[in-house]
Amino acid sequence: MSEAVKEKNASAEAGLHLDKKSIIGICILLTLILIFAGALTQLLPRGEYYTYPLNTYRLSDGAIISLNDAEQTYKVDGTGKISAEEYRNRLKNEYDVAIAPVDSLDGYDIENAEDISEMIVPDTYHKIDFKMPLWKIPLAMALVFGTSDVVTGIGIIVIIILIGGTFLILDEQNILKYIMAVIIKKFEKKKYILLCTVVFVCMLLSSTAGILEESVTLVPICCAISLALGWDSLVGLTISLVSIAFGFTAATFNPFNVVTVQKLAGIPVFSGLWMRIIMFILVYAVLVSFTVIYAKGIEKNPEKSYCYETDKALKEKFRLDNSLELLTNNKTKKATRAFVLCVSGVLLLVVIDFAFSLGGMLSLPGMGILFTVGGLSAGYISGVRGKELFNGFARGVKTIAPAIPMIFFILGITYILREGMIVHTILNYVYNLIGGFSPYGAILLLFAFIVILEFFIGSGTAKAFLIMPIVAPLAHLIGISGNSIVLTFCMGDGFTNLLYPTSGIMIIAIGLVNVSYGKWLKYTWKLFLAEGLLAVAIMHFALFVNYT
C-alpha cells in the first residue's frame, strides 16, 4: 500500500465516529419512550400546582410581596393565560395565599428576603379539565422549537458540532496522541495512581464547581489513554464522565445542587458540610474500587471487556510505541501547548462562573469557544492552513452529526410531559404517599422519587424548584432535617445522570467511543447498585445522628 493511500485511510479514520447501529438503536428506544410519555398524558389525571409569580419575595416578617408587572401573564388550567393581577387573586380567593403587589422594591429589605419566584405554592394542587391533543405527540420534536427548551437544545448541539470538528483536527495532527504519550511516559509504571488521581480531580471539579456537560471533551482523550495503558473505553468513560457525574452525587459546594436546594429548603447555604465531605470520600472509594477491579480484570484477560470488539480498531490507532515516537516532534509539541493553554482557560472560566454564581452562562459557551480556538490554533501551528484547515473541521462535524437527532428526541419527551400536565400529578401522589410513613421510610420514598423523576427531568435545578417547596415542609413535619433532604436530593440526582437513555450527555459520550446503551448498562449496573445502597446507608445514618 502506498504512503498516499495510507495517509488517506488514516485521515478517513481520524476524529470522532459514532456507531450507526448504536445511534439507530438509541433513537428507536427514545421513540418508544416518547410514545409511552404521550400515552401517560392521555391516561393519567391532569393537574397543576400554582407557583409564586415572578419577582416575588417573602420578607423577614412573613409578608409576601410581588413586583407589579401589567404585561406578565400566567398559564393556568392547561391552556388559558391570565394577568398577574388575576393570578394573585386566584391564589388569595381559592387558597388564602396573600401576595401584595408593589410598584417598586425600593424600601424593602430584598437582600435578606427569600426569593420565592416560580416556586410551587404548597397545598394548591388541583385537577384540571385538560387533555393534550394527540397530534402534539408525533410533532413534539418540532413543537419544541416554540419553547425556551430549544435554546438549551441548540446550545448542546453547537457544542457537539464544535467538539466533532475540533477533534478531527486534533486527531489528524496527532495532538491527541502527543497528549497521551506525555501522560503515559510519566505514569506508565504508576498507571493506577494516575487512574485514582484523575477520578479524584474530576469528582472534585464537579462536587465544587458543578461541571457536567464540560466532561464530554475529556471522554475521547481519557479513552485513548485508557486503551494505551491496556484497559478499555469503559475505563476511559469512568475516569472522565462517570467521575464527573458521581461528583454531583457527592456534592460539597455544587452551586446547582447544594446551594439551590439549601436555599429552597430554607437552611443556611453550605451548612452541614462535614457530612457531605464524608459522603464524597465514601463515593470516591466505591467508584475507585469498582474501576480498579474492572481494569485489572480486563488487563489480565482483555476479552472480558464488554467493548472488546469495538475497541480493536481504537487500540491499534493508539498503540503505545506509535505515540511515544511523537515526543521528538517539536512542531507537534508547540501545537499541543497551544491547545492545552486554551483548554486551561476553560478551568479559569469555571472558577469565575462558580465565584459569581453565573450558573454555567460563562463556562459552557466558553468551553465551546476556547476548545475550538485551541484546536484550530493547534492545526495551524502543525502546518494546516486556510481551506484545508476548515475542510478538516467540516469533516469532523459531519462524523458527529448523527448525534443531533437524539437531542431533539430527548427535548420532545420533556415537552410532552410538561405540556401533558402530568408531572405535578405524579408529584402530588408522592407528596400524599410520603406523609403516611416514618422518617426512615419517607426518606427512601423521596430518594426513589428523585431517581425516577430524573428520567423525565434531567436538570437538577429544575427538579429542585419543582419538588423542594412541597417536600421540605412535609419532611420537617415528619422529622427529617433540611440537610438530610439536601443529602437525599444530591444522591438521587447525581449518578442517575448516567442511568437513563433520556440523558443527552451520557448518550453522546458513549456514542463517541461506539459503546451501545446495552453494553453501558451491563458495565454500570453493579456500580449504580453499589452507589444506591451506599446512598440508603448514608441517608439512614443522617437520620440516626439527627444531621442538621
Coordinates of C-alpha atoms in Angstrom, one line a residue:
M1 CA 0.0 0.0 0.0
S2 CA 1.4 3.4 -1.0
E3 CA 2.1 6.1 1.6
A4 CA -0.6 8.3 -0.1
V5 CA -3.2 5.6 0.3
K6 CA -2.2 5.0 3.9
E7 CA -2.4 8.7 4.7
K8 CA -5.8 8.9 3.1
N9 CA -7.1 5.9 5.1
A10 CA -5.7 7.4 8.3
S11 CA -7.4 10.7 7.6
A12 CA -10.7 8.9 7.0
E13 CA -10.4 7.1 10.4
A14 CA -9.5 10.3 12.2
G15 CA -11.8 12.2 14.6
L16 CA -14.8 11.1 16.4
H17 CA -17.0 8.4 14.9
L18 CA -20.5 7.3 16.0
D19 CA -21.6 3.7 15.5
K20 CA -24.7 3.9 13.3
K21 CA -26.3 0.8 14.8
S22 CA -26.0 2.2 18.3
I23 CA -27.4 5.5 17.1
I24 CA -30.4 3.8 15.4
G25 CA -31.0 1.6 18.4
I26 CA -31.0 4.5 20.8
C27 CA -33.3 6.5 18.6
I28 CA -35.7 3.6 18.5
L29 CA -35.6 3.4 22.3
L30 CA -36.2 7.1 22.6
T31 CA -39.1 6.9 20.2
L32 CA -40.7 4.2 22.4
I33 CA -40.2 6.4 25.5
L34 CA -41.8 9.3 23.6
I35 CA -44.8 7.2 22.8
F36 CA -45.0 6.0 26.4
A37 CA -44.8 9.5 27.7
G38 CA -47.6 10.5 25.3
A39 CA -49.8 7.7 26.5
L40 CA -49.3 8.8 30.1
T41 CA -50.6 12.3 29.2
Q42 CA -53.8 10.7 28.0
L43 CA -54.3 8.1 30.8
L44 CA -53.2 9.9 34.0
P45 CA -55.3 12.6 35.7
R46 CA -54.1 16.0 34.7
G47 CA -53.4 18.6 37.3
E48 CA -51.2 21.5 38.4
Y49 CA -49.9 23.4 41.4
Y50 CA -49.8 27.1 41.4
T51 CA -46.4 28.8 41.6
Y52 CA -45.4 32.1 43.0
P53 CA -45.3 34.9 40.4
L54 CA -42.0 36.3 39.1
N55 CA -40.2 38.7 41.3
T56 CA -41.9 37.5 44.4
Y57 CA -40.2 37.7 47.9
R58 CA -41.1 36.6 51.4
L59 CA -39.9 39.2 53.8
S60 CA -38.4 38.6 57.2
D61 CA -41.8 39.3 58.9
G62 CA -43.5 36.6 56.7
A63 CA -45.3 39.0 54.3
I64 CA -45.1 38.2 50.6
I65 CA -44.7 40.9 48.0
S66 CA -44.5 40.8 44.3
L67 CA -43.3 43.4 41.8
N68 CA -46.2 44.5 39.7
D69 CA -45.9 43.7 36.0
A70 CA -49.0 44.5 34.0
E71 CA -47.7 42.7 30.9
Q72 CA -46.9 39.4 32.7
T73 CA -49.3 36.5 32.0
Y74 CA -49.6 33.1 33.6
K75 CA -50.7 29.8 32.1
V76 CA -53.5 28.1 34.1
D77 CA -55.8 25.1 33.6
G78 CA -53.5 23.7 30.8
T79 CA -54.3 26.3 28.2
G80 CA -55.7 29.7 29.4
K81 CA -53.5 32.7 30.2
I82 CA -54.5 35.3 32.8
S83 CA -52.9 38.5 34.0
A84 CA -50.7 38.7 37.0
E85 CA -53.5 40.5 39.0
E86 CA -56.0 37.7 38.2
Y87 CA -53.4 35.1 39.1
R88 CA -52.7 36.7 42.5
N89 CA -56.5 36.9 43.1
R90 CA -56.9 33.2 42.4
L91 CA -54.2 32.4 45.0
K92 CA -56.0 34.6 47.5
N93 CA -59.6 33.5 46.9
E94 CA -59.0 29.8 46.4
Y95 CA -56.1 29.1 48.8
D96 CA -55.9 32.2 51.1
V97 CA -52.4 32.9 49.8
A98 CA -52.0 36.7 50.1
I99 CA -49.4 38.3 47.7
A100 CA -49.2 42.1 47.9
P101 CA -48.3 43.8 44.6
V102 CA -45.8 46.6 44.8
D103 CA -44.8 49.1 42.1
S104 CA -41.2 49.2 43.3
L105 CA -38.9 47.1 45.5
D106 CA -37.3 50.3 46.9
G107 CA -37.7 50.4 50.7
Y108 CA -37.9 46.6 51.1
D109 CA -35.0 44.6 52.5
I110 CA -34.8 42.3 49.5
E111 CA -31.2 41.3 50.3
N112 CA -32.4 39.5 53.4
A113 CA -35.7 38.4 52.0
E114 CA -36.4 34.9 50.5
D115 CA -36.8 34.9 46.7
I116 CA -39.7 32.5 46.1
S117 CA -40.2 33.4 42.4
E118 CA -41.7 30.4 40.4
M119 CA -41.6 28.1 43.5
I120 CA -44.6 25.8 43.9
V121 CA -47.2 27.0 46.4
P122 CA -47.8 24.1 48.8
D123 CA -51.3 22.6 49.0
T124 CA -52.5 24.2 45.8
Y125 CA -52.7 21.1 43.6
H126 CA -55.9 20.9 41.7
K127 CA -57.1 18.7 38.8
I128 CA -57.9 20.4 35.5
D129 CA -60.2 19.6 32.6
F130 CA -57.4 19.4 30.1
K131 CA -56.0 16.7 27.8
M132 CA -53.1 17.4 25.4
P133 CA -54.2 16.9 21.8
L134 CA -52.9 13.6 20.4
W135 CA -51.5 15.3 17.3
K136 CA -48.9 17.0 19.5
I137 CA -47.2 13.7 20.4
P138 CA -45.8 12.9 17.0
L139 CA -45.0 16.5 16.4
A140 CA -43.3 17.1 19.8
M141 CA -39.8 17.4 18.3
A142 CA -40.9 20.2 16.0
L143 CA -43.2 21.9 18.6
V144 CA -40.2 22.2 21.0
F145 CA -39.0 25.0 18.8
G146 CA -41.7 27.2 20.2
T147 CA -40.5 26.8 23.7
S148 CA -37.5 28.0 25.7
D149 CA -36.1 24.5 25.8
V150 CA -34.9 24.9 22.2
V151 CA -32.3 27.3 23.4
T152 CA -30.7 24.7 25.6
G153 CA -31.0 22.1 22.8
I154 CA -29.4 24.3 20.3
G155 CA -26.6 25.2 22.8
I156 CA -25.9 21.4 23.3
I157 CA -25.9 20.8 19.5
V158 CA -23.5 23.7 18.9
I159 CA -21.1 22.3 21.5
I160 CA -21.4 18.8 19.9
I161 CA -20.6 20.3 16.4
L162 CA -17.6 22.2 17.8
I163 CA -16.3 19.2 19.6
G164 CA -16.6 17.0 16.4
G165 CA -14.9 19.5 14.2
T166 CA -12.1 20.2 16.7
F167 CA -11.3 16.6 17.5
L168 CA -10.8 15.7 13.8
I169 CA -8.1 18.3 13.5
L170 CA -6.5 17.3 16.8
D171 CA -6.6 13.7 15.7
E172 CA -5.2 14.2 12.2
Q173 CA -2.4 16.3 13.5
N174 CA -1.6 13.8 16.3
I175 CA -2.3 16.2 19.1
L176 CA -4.3 13.7 21.0
K177 CA -1.6 11.1 20.6
Y178 CA 1.0 13.6 21.9
I179 CA -1.0 14.4 25.0
M180 CA -1.5 10.7 25.6
A181 CA 2.2 10.0 25.1
V182 CA 3.3 12.6 27.6
I183 CA 0.9 11.3 30.3
I184 CA 1.8 7.7 29.6
K185 CA 5.6 8.4 29.8
K186 CA 5.1 9.8 33.2
F187 CA 2.7 7.3 34.6
E188 CA 3.4 4.1 32.6
K189 CA 4.6 2.3 35.8
K190 CA 2.1 4.1 38.1
K191 CA -1.0 3.8 36.0
Y192 CA -3.3 3.0 38.9
I193 CA -2.1 6.1 40.7
L194 CA -3.0 8.0 37.5
L195 CA -6.4 6.4 37.5
C196 CA -7.1 7.3 41.1
T197 CA -5.8 10.8 40.7
V198 CA -7.9 11.6 37.6
V199 CA -11.1 10.2 39.2
F200 CA -10.4 12.4 42.3
V201 CA -9.8 15.6 40.3
C202 CA -12.9 15.1 38.1
M203 CA -15.1 14.3 41.1
L204 CA -13.7 17.4 42.9
L205 CA -14.4 19.7 40.0
S206 CA -18.0 18.5 39.8
S207 CA -18.5 18.4 43.5
T208 CA -17.4 22.0 44.0
A209 CA -18.0 23.9 40.7
G210 CA -20.8 21.8 39.3
I211 CA -19.3 21.0 35.9
L212 CA -21.0 18.2 33.9
E213 CA -21.5 18.9 30.2
E214 CA -17.9 20.0 30.0
S215 CA -16.8 16.4 30.6
V216 CA -17.7 15.5 27.0
T217 CA -14.4 17.0 25.8
L218 CA -12.5 14.7 28.2
V219 CA -14.0 11.4 27.0
P220 CA -12.0 10.8 23.8
I221 CA -8.7 11.8 25.5
C222 CA -9.3 9.6 28.6
C223 CA -10.5 6.7 26.4
A224 CA -7.3 6.9 24.3
I225 CA -5.1 6.9 27.4
S226 CA -7.1 4.0 28.9
L227 CA -6.6 1.9 25.7
A228 CA -2.9 2.7 25.5
L229 CA -2.5 1.6 29.1
G230 CA -4.1 -1.8 28.4
W231 CA -7.7 -1.1 29.6
D232 CA -10.8 -0.3 27.5
S233 CA -13.1 2.5 26.5
L234 CA -15.4 1.9 29.5
V235 CA -12.5 2.6 31.9
G236 CA -11.9 5.8 29.9
L237 CA -15.6 6.8 30.3
T238 CA -15.4 6.1 34.0
I239 CA -12.4 8.3 34.7
S240 CA -14.0 11.1 32.9
L241 CA -17.8 11.2 32.5
V242 CA -18.7 8.9 35.4
S243 CA -16.3 10.6 37.8
I244 CA -17.9 14.0 36.9
A245 CA -21.4 12.7 37.4
F246 CA -20.5 11.0 40.7
G247 CA -19.1 14.3 41.9
F248 CA -22.7 15.6 41.6
T249 CA -23.7 12.7 43.9
A250 CA -21.1 13.7 46.4
A251 CA -21.7 17.5 46.0
T252 CA -19.9 19.7 48.6
F253 CA -20.1 23.3 47.2
N254 CA -22.0 22.5 44.0
P255 CA -24.0 25.7 43.1
F256 CA -26.7 23.7 41.2
N257 CA -27.4 21.1 43.8
V258 CA -26.2 22.2 47.2
V259 CA -26.7 26.0 47.0
T260 CA -30.0 25.9 45.2
V261 CA -31.5 23.1 47.3
Q262 CA -30.4 24.5 50.6
K263 CA -31.9 27.9 49.7
L264 CA -35.2 26.2 48.7
A265 CA -35.2 24.1 51.9
G266 CA -34.7 27.3 54.0
I267 CA -31.4 26.3 55.6
P268 CA -28.1 28.2 55.7
V269 CA -26.1 27.8 52.5
F270 CA -23.2 25.4 52.8
S271 CA -24.3 24.2 56.3
G272 CA -23.8 20.5 57.1
L273 CA -20.5 20.3 55.2
W274 CA -19.0 17.7 57.4
M275 CA -21.5 15.0 56.3
R276 CA -21.1 15.9 52.6
I277 CA -17.3 15.5 52.9
I278 CA -17.8 12.0 54.4
M279 CA -20.1 11.2 51.5
F280 CA -17.5 12.4 49.0
I281 CA -14.9 10.1 50.5
L282 CA -17.2 7.1 50.5
V283 CA -18.5 7.7 47.0
Y284 CA -14.9 8.1 45.8
A285 CA -13.9 4.9 47.5
V286 CA -16.7 2.9 45.9
L287 CA -16.0 4.4 42.4
V288 CA -12.3 3.8 42.5
S289 CA -12.6 0.3 43.9
F290 CA -15.1 -0.6 41.2
T291 CA -12.9 0.8 38.4
V292 CA -9.6 -0.6 39.6
I293 CA -11.1 -4.1 40.0
Y294 CA -12.6 -4.0 36.5
A295 CA -9.4 -2.5 34.9
K296 CA -7.2 -5.2 36.5
G297 CA -9.6 -7.9 35.3
I298 CA -9.5 -6.9 31.6
E299 CA -5.8 -6.2 31.8
K300 CA -5.3 -9.9 32.6
N301 CA -8.0 -11.0 30.1
P302 CA -8.8 -8.3 27.5
E303 CA -11.6 -10.5 26.0
K304 CA -13.7 -10.0 29.2
S305 CA -14.2 -6.3 28.2
Y306 CA -17.8 -5.5 27.2
C307 CA -16.4 -3.5 24.3
Y308 CA -13.5 -5.8 23.2
E309 CA -14.6 -6.0 19.6
T310 CA -15.4 -2.3 19.1
D311 CA -12.1 -1.3 20.8
K312 CA -9.9 -3.3 18.5
A313 CA -9.5 -0.5 15.9
L314 CA -9.0 2.2 18.5
K315 CA -6.3 0.1 20.3
E316 CA -4.4 -0.2 17.0
K317 CA -4.8 3.5 16.4
F318 CA -3.5 4.5 19.9
R319 CA -0.7 1.9 20.1
L320 CA 1.9 3.0 22.7
D321 CA 5.0 2.6 20.5
N322 CA 3.4 4.8 17.8
S323 CA 2.5 7.5 20.2
L324 CA 5.9 7.7 22.0
E325 CA 7.6 8.5 18.7
L326 CA 5.8 11.8 18.6
L327 CA 7.6 13.2 21.7
T328 CA 10.6 14.2 19.5
N329 CA 8.4 16.2 17.1
N330 CA 8.8 19.9 18.0
K331 CA 6.0 21.1 15.8
T332 CA 3.5 18.8 17.4
K333 CA 4.9 19.8 20.8
K334 CA 4.2 23.5 20.1
A335 CA 0.8 22.8 18.7
T336 CA -0.2 20.7 21.8
R337 CA 1.0 23.5 24.1
A338 CA -1.3 26.0 22.3
F339 CA -4.3 23.6 22.6
V340 CA -3.6 22.9 26.3
L341 CA -3.3 26.6 27.0
C342 CA -6.7 27.3 25.5
V343 CA -8.3 24.4 27.3
S344 CA -6.8 25.6 30.6
G345 CA -8.8 28.8 30.1
V346 CA -12.0 26.7 30.5
L347 CA -11.0 25.9 34.1
L348 CA -10.5 29.6 34.7
L349 CA -14.0 30.3 33.4
V350 CA -15.4 27.5 35.6
V351 CA -13.8 29.2 38.6
I352 CA -15.2 32.6 37.6
D353 CA -18.6 31.0 36.9
F354 CA -18.7 29.5 40.4
A355 CA -17.3 32.5 42.2
F356 CA -20.0 34.8 40.7
S357 CA -22.9 32.3 40.7
L358 CA -23.4 32.6 36.9
G359 CA -25.0 29.1 36.6
G360 CA -22.9 28.0 33.6
M361 CA -23.6 31.1 31.5
L362 CA -19.8 31.7 31.1
S363 CA -18.2 28.3 31.3
L364 CA -20.4 26.4 28.8
P365 CA -20.1 28.8 25.8
G366 CA -16.5 29.5 26.9
M367 CA -15.8 25.8 26.7
G368 CA -17.1 25.5 23.2
I369 CA -15.2 28.7 22.0
L370 CA -11.9 28.0 23.7
F371 CA -11.8 24.3 22.8
T372 CA -12.4 25.2 19.1
V373 CA -9.9 28.1 19.1
G374 CA -7.4 25.7 20.7
G375 CA -8.0 23.0 18.1
L376 CA -7.8 25.4 15.1
S377 CA -4.6 27.0 16.6
A378 CA -3.0 23.6 17.1
G379 CA -3.9 22.7 13.5
Y380 CA -2.4 25.9 12.2
I381 CA 0.8 25.5 14.1
S382 CA 1.1 21.9 12.9
G383 CA 1.1 23.2 9.3
V384 CA -2.5 23.0 8.2
R385 CA -3.6 26.3 6.6
G386 CA -6.7 28.1 5.2
K387 CA -9.2 26.0 3.3
E388 CA -7.5 22.7 4.3
L389 CA -7.9 23.6 8.0
F390 CA -11.6 24.4 7.7
N391 CA -12.4 21.5 5.4
G392 CA -10.9 19.2 8.1
F393 CA -13.2 20.9 10.7
A394 CA -16.2 20.3 8.4
R395 CA -15.3 16.6 8.0
G396 CA -15.3 16.3 11.8
V397 CA -18.7 18.0 12.1
K398 CA -20.0 15.5 9.5
T399 CA -18.9 12.5 11.5
I400 CA -20.6 13.6 14.7
A401 CA -23.8 14.9 13.1
P402 CA -25.8 11.7 13.6
A403 CA -25.9 12.5 17.4
I404 CA -28.1 15.6 16.8
P405 CA -31.5 13.9 16.3
M406 CA -31.1 12.2 19.7
I407 CA -31.1 15.7 21.4
F408 CA -34.4 16.5 19.8
F409 CA -35.9 13.2 20.8
I410 CA -35.0 14.0 24.5
L411 CA -36.3 17.5 24.2
G412 CA -39.5 16.1 22.7
I413 CA -40.1 13.8 25.6
T414 CA -39.6 16.7 28.0
Y415 CA -42.1 18.8 26.0
I416 CA -44.8 16.1 26.1
L417 CA -44.5 15.5 29.8
R418 CA -44.7 19.2 30.6
E419 CA -47.4 20.1 28.1
G420 CA -49.4 17.0 29.1
M421 CA -49.7 18.4 32.6
I422 CA -48.9 15.1 34.4
V423 CA -45.6 16.0 36.2
H424 CA -47.5 17.8 39.0
T425 CA -50.0 14.9 39.3
I426 CA -47.1 12.5 39.9
L427 CA -45.6 15.0 42.4
N428 CA -48.9 15.3 44.3
Y429 CA -49.2 11.5 44.5
V430 CA -45.7 11.2 46.0
Y431 CA -46.4 14.1 48.4
N432 CA -49.5 12.3 49.7
L433 CA -47.7 9.0 49.9
I434 CA -44.7 10.3 51.9
G435 CA -47.0 11.8 54.6
G436 CA -48.0 8.3 55.9
F437 CA -44.6 6.9 56.5
S438 CA -42.0 7.1 59.3
P439 CA -38.9 9.3 58.6
Y440 CA -36.8 6.2 57.6
G441 CA -39.5 5.1 55.2
A442 CA -40.3 8.6 53.9
I443 CA -36.6 9.4 53.1
L444 CA -36.4 6.2 51.0
L445 CA -39.5 7.1 49.1
L446 CA -38.2 10.6 48.5
F447 CA -34.9 9.1 47.2
A448 CA -36.8 6.7 44.9
F449 CA -38.9 9.6 43.6
I450 CA -35.9 11.7 42.7
V451 CA -34.3 8.8 40.9
I452 CA -37.5 8.2 38.9
L453 CA -38.0 11.9 38.2
E454 CA -34.5 12.1 36.7
F455 CA -35.9 10.0 33.8
F456 CA -38.2 12.9 33.0
I457 CA -36.3 15.9 34.2
G458 CA -32.5 15.8 33.9
S459 CA -31.8 19.3 35.3
G460 CA -31.1 19.2 39.0
T461 CA -32.0 22.8 39.4
A462 CA -35.4 22.3 37.6
K463 CA -36.1 19.3 39.9
A464 CA -35.2 21.3 43.0
F465 CA -37.6 24.1 42.1
L466 CA -40.3 21.6 41.3
I467 CA -40.2 19.4 44.4
M468 CA -38.5 21.2 47.2
P469 CA -41.3 23.7 48.1
I470 CA -43.5 20.6 48.6
V471 CA -41.1 18.2 50.1
A472 CA -39.2 20.4 52.5
P473 CA -42.2 21.5 54.7
L474 CA -43.5 17.9 54.7
A475 CA -40.1 16.5 55.6
H476 CA -39.8 18.9 58.6
L477 CA -43.2 17.8 59.9
I478 CA -42.3 14.1 59.9
G479 CA -38.9 14.6 61.5
I480 CA -36.4 14.8 58.5
S481 CA -34.0 17.7 58.7
G482 CA -33.4 20.1 55.9
N483 CA -29.8 19.0 55.4
S484 CA -30.9 15.3 55.2
I485 CA -33.2 16.4 52.4
V486 CA -30.3 18.1 50.6
L487 CA -28.2 15.0 51.0
T488 CA -31.0 12.8 49.6
F489 CA -31.5 15.1 46.7
C490 CA -27.9 15.2 45.7
M491 CA -27.5 11.4 45.9
G492 CA -30.7 10.8 43.9
D493 CA -29.8 13.4 41.2
G494 CA -26.1 12.7 40.8
F495 CA -25.3 9.2 39.4
T496 CA -28.7 8.9 37.7
N497 CA -27.5 11.5 35.2
L498 CA -25.9 8.5 33.5
L499 CA -28.6 5.9 34.0
Y500 CA -31.4 6.7 31.6
P501 CA -31.4 6.9 27.7
T502 CA -33.1 10.4 28.2
S503 CA -29.6 11.7 29.4
G504 CA -28.2 13.5 26.4
I505 CA -24.8 13.9 28.0
M506 CA -24.5 10.1 28.5
I507 CA -25.8 9.2 25.1
I508 CA -23.4 11.5 23.3
A509 CA -20.4 10.3 25.4
I510 CA -21.0 6.5 24.9
G511 CA -21.6 7.2 21.2
L512 CA -18.2 8.9 20.8
V513 CA -16.5 5.6 21.7
N514 CA -19.0 3.3 20.0
V515 CA -20.4 1.8 23.2
S516 CA -24.0 0.7 22.9
Y517 CA -26.6 1.6 25.6
G518 CA -27.0 -2.2 26.4
K519 CA -23.2 -2.6 27.0
W520 CA -23.2 0.5 29.1
L521 CA -25.9 -0.9 31.4
K522 CA -24.0 -4.3 31.6
Y523 CA -20.9 -2.4 32.7
T524 CA -22.5 0.1 35.1
W525 CA -25.4 -1.7 36.8
K526 CA -23.3 -3.0 39.6
L527 CA -21.8 0.4 40.2
F528 CA -25.3 2.0 40.2
L529 CA -26.5 -0.6 42.7
A530 CA -23.5 -0.1 44.9
E531 CA -24.0 3.7 44.9
G532 CA -27.7 3.2 45.6
L533 CA -27.1 1.0 48.6
L534 CA -24.4 3.5 49.9
A535 CA -27.0 6.3 49.5
V536 CA -29.5 4.4 51.6
A537 CA -26.9 3.8 54.3
I538 CA -25.9 7.5 54.4
M539 CA -29.5 8.7 54.4
H540 CA -30.4 6.5 57.4
F541 CA -27.2 7.4 59.2
A542 CA -28.1 11.1 58.7
L543 CA -31.5 10.5 60.3
F544 CA -29.9 8.4 63.2
V545 CA -27.5 11.3 64.1
N546 CA -30.1 14.0 63.5
Y547 CA -28.0 15.6 60.8
T548 CA -28.6 19.3 60.9

